Coordinates of C-alpha atoms and ligand atoms in Angstrom, one line a residue:
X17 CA 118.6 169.5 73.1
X18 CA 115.5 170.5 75.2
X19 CA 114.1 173.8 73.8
X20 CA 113.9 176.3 76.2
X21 CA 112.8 180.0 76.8
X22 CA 115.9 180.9 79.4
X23 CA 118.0 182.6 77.0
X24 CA 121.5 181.5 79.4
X25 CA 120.5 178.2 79.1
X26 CA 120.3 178.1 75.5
X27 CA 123.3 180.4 74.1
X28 CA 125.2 178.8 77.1
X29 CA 124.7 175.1 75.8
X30 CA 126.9 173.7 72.9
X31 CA 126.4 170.3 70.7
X32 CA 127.9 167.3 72.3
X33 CA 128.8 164.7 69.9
X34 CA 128.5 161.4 72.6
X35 CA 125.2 160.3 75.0
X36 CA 127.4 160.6 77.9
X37 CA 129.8 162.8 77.4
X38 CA 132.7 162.8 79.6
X39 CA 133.2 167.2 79.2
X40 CA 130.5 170.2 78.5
X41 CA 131.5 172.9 76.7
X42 CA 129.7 176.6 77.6
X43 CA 130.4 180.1 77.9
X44 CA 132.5 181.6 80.8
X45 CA 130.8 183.1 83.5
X46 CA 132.0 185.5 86.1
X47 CA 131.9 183.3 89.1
X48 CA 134.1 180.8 86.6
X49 CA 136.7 183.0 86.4
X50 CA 138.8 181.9 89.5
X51 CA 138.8 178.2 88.3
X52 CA 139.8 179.4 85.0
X53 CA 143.2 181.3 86.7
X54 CA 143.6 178.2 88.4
X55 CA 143.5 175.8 85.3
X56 CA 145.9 178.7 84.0
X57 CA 148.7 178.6 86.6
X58 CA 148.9 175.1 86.4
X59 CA 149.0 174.6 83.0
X60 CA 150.9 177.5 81.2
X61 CA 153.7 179.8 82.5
X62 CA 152.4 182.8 81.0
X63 CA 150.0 183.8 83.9
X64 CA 147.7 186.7 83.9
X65 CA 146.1 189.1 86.5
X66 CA 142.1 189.0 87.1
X67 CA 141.5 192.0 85.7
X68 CA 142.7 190.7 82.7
X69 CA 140.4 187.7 82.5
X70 CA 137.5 189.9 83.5
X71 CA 137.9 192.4 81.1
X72 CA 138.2 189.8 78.0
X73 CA 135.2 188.4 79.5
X74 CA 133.6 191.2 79.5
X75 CA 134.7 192.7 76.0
X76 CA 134.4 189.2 74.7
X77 CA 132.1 187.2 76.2
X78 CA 131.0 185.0 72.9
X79 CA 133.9 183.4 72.2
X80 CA 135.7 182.5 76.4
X81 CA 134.3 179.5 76.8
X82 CA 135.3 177.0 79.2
X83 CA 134.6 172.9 79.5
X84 CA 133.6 171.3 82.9
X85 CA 133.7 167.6 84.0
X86 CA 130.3 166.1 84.4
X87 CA 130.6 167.1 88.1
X88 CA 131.0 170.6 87.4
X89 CA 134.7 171.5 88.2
X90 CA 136.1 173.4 85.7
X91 CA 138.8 171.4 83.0
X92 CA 139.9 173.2 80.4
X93 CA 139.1 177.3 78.8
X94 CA 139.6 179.6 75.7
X95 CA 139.2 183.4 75.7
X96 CA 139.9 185.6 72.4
X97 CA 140.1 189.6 71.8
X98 CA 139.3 191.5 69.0
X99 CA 141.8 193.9 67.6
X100 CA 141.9 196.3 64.8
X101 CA 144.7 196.3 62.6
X102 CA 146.0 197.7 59.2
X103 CA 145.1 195.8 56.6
X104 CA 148.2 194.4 54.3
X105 CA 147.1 195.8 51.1
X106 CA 145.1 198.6 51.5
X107 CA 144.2 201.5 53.9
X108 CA 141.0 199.9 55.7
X109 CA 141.2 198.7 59.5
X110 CA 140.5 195.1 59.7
X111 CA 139.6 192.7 63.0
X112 CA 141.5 189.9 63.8
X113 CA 140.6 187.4 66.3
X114 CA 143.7 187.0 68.2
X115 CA 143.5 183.6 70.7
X116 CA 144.8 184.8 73.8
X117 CA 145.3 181.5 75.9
X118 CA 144.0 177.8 75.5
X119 CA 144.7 175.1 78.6
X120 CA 143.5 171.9 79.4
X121 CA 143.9 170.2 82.9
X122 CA 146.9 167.7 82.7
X123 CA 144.7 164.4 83.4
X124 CA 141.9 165.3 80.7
X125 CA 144.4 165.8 77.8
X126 CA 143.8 163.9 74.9
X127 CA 140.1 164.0 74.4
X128 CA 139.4 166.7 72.0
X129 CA 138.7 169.2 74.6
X130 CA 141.0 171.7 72.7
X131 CA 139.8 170.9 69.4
X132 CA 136.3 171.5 70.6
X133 CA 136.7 174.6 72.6
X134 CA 138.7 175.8 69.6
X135 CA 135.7 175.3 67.0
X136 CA 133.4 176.4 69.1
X137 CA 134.8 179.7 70.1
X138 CA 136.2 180.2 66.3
X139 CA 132.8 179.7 64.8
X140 CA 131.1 182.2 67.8
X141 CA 133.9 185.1 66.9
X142 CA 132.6 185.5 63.5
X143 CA 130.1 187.6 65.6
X144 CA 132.7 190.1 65.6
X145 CA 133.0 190.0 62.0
X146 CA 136.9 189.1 62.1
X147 CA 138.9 188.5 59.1
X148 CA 141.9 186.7 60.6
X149 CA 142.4 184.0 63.6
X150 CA 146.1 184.8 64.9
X151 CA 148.1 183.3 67.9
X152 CA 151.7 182.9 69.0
X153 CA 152.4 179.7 70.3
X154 CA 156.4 178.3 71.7
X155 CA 158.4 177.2 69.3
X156 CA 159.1 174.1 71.0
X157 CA 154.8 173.9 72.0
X158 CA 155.0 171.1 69.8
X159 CA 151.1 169.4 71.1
X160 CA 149.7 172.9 70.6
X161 CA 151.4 173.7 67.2
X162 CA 150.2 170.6 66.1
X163 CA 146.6 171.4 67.1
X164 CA 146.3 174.5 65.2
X165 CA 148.1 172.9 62.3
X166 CA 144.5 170.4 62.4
X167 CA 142.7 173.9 61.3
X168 CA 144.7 174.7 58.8
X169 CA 146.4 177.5 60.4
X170 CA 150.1 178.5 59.1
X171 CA 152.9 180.1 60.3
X172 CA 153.5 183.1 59.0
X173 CA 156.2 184.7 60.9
X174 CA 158.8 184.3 64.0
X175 CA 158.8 187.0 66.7
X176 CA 161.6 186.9 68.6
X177 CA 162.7 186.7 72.7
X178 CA 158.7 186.8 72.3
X179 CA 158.3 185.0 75.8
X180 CA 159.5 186.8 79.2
X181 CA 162.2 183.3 79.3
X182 CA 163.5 184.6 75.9
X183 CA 161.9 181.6 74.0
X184 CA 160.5 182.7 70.3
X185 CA 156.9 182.7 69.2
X186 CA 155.4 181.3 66.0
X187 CA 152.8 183.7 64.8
X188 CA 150.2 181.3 63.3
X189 CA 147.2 182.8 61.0
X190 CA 144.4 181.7 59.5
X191 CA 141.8 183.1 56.9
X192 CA 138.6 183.8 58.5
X193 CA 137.3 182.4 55.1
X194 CA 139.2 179.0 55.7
X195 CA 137.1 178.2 58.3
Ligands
ACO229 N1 151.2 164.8 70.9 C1 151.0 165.2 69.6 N2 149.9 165.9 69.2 C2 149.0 166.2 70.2 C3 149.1 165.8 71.5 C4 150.3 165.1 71.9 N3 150.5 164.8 73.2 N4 148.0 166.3 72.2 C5 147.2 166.9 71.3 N5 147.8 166.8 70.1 C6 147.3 167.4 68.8 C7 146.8 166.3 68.0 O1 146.9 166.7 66.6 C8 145.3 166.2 68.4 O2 144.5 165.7 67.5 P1 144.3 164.1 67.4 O3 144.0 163.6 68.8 O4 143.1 163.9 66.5 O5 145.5 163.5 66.9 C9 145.0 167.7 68.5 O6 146.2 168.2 69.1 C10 143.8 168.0 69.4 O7 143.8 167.2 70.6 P2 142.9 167.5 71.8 O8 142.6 166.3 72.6 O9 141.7 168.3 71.4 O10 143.9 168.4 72.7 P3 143.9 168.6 74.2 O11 142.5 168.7 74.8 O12 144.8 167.5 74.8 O13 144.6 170.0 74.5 C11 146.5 171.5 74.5 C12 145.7 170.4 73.7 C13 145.5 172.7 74.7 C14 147.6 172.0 73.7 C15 146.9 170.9 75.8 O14 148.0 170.0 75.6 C16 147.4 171.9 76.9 O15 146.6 172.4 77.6 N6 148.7 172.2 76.9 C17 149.3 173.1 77.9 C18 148.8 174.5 77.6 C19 149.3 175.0 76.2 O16 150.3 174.7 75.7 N7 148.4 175.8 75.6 C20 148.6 176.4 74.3 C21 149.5 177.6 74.5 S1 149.5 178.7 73.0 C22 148.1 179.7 73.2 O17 147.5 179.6 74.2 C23 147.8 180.8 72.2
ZN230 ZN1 149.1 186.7 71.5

């Protein structure tokens, strides 16, 4: 990687493994946002209103990251929150990182997109000194379970009629430490 002084161009850049890689992997920007609700409605039913993107960007800007083709159109994103919750055995308020939605364009499945975007964005929320990674994912999401089940995360409960089509949710956790 070419050292640089532009501080966007170096916290924006992530490792690539290959010479000529076929995706890139940076942070979301603003003007990204529109490509990302596209990749979105495409991909997952669960669909979301700008404001809601924006915001996690803004609140969360370490750990959205999107990937992009080598021409530049946008393939594939992440995007976390941070929340505080009680902690299990004591009084203390911990953070969780809780993965709020992961797609990857039809066509580039199948390439480690996800399993980049996830390590990347899981090692940059440590930032936000989180305890716990947390998700729901379909019960029947069988690809995505199977993903998550690649970093060790387990499920830990079922919620219930979790999904507006009345579909349940596996709540899937993982030990900040465990990663
Ligand atoms: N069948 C079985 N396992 C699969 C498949 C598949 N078709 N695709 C991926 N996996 C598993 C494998 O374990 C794979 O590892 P491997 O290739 O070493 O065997 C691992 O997932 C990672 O594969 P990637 O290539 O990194 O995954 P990809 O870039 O294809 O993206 C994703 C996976 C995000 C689940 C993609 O299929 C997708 O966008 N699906 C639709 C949207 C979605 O379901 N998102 C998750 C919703 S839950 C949430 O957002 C919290
Ligand atoms: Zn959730």
């Amino acid at each position: 990687m070419t050292m640089t002084t532009n501080k966007e161009t170096k916290t924006n850049i992530f490792n690539t493994i290959k010479n000529d890689p076929e995706f890139f992997i940076r942070r979301c920007k603003s003007e990204d946002l529109d490509d990302v609700i596209d990749v979105n409605e495409k991909e997952l039913p669960e669909d979301y209103p700008y404001f809601f993107y924006k915001s996690i960007l803004d609140d969360f800007p370490e750990c959205f990251l999107v990937a992009h083709n080598k021409k530049g159109k946008i393939i594939a994103y992440i995007m976390w929150r941070v929340e505080k919750a009680p902690s299990v055995n004591s009084l203390k308020y911990i953070n969780k990182g809780h993965l709020v939605s992961i797609a990857v364009s039809e066509g580039y499945r199948r390439k480690g997109i996800a399993k980049s975007l996830l390590s990347n964005s899981m090692t940059a929320i440590k930032k936000y000194k989180i305890h716990e990674y947390v998700l729901e994912v379909r019960v029947s999401n069988y690809t995505a379970i199977r993903l998550y089940e690649k970093f060790n995360y387990k499920i830990e409960s079922i919620k219930k009629n979790y999904y507006r089509d009345g579909e349940n949710a596996y709540y899937m956790t993982l030990d900040a430490k465990d990663f």
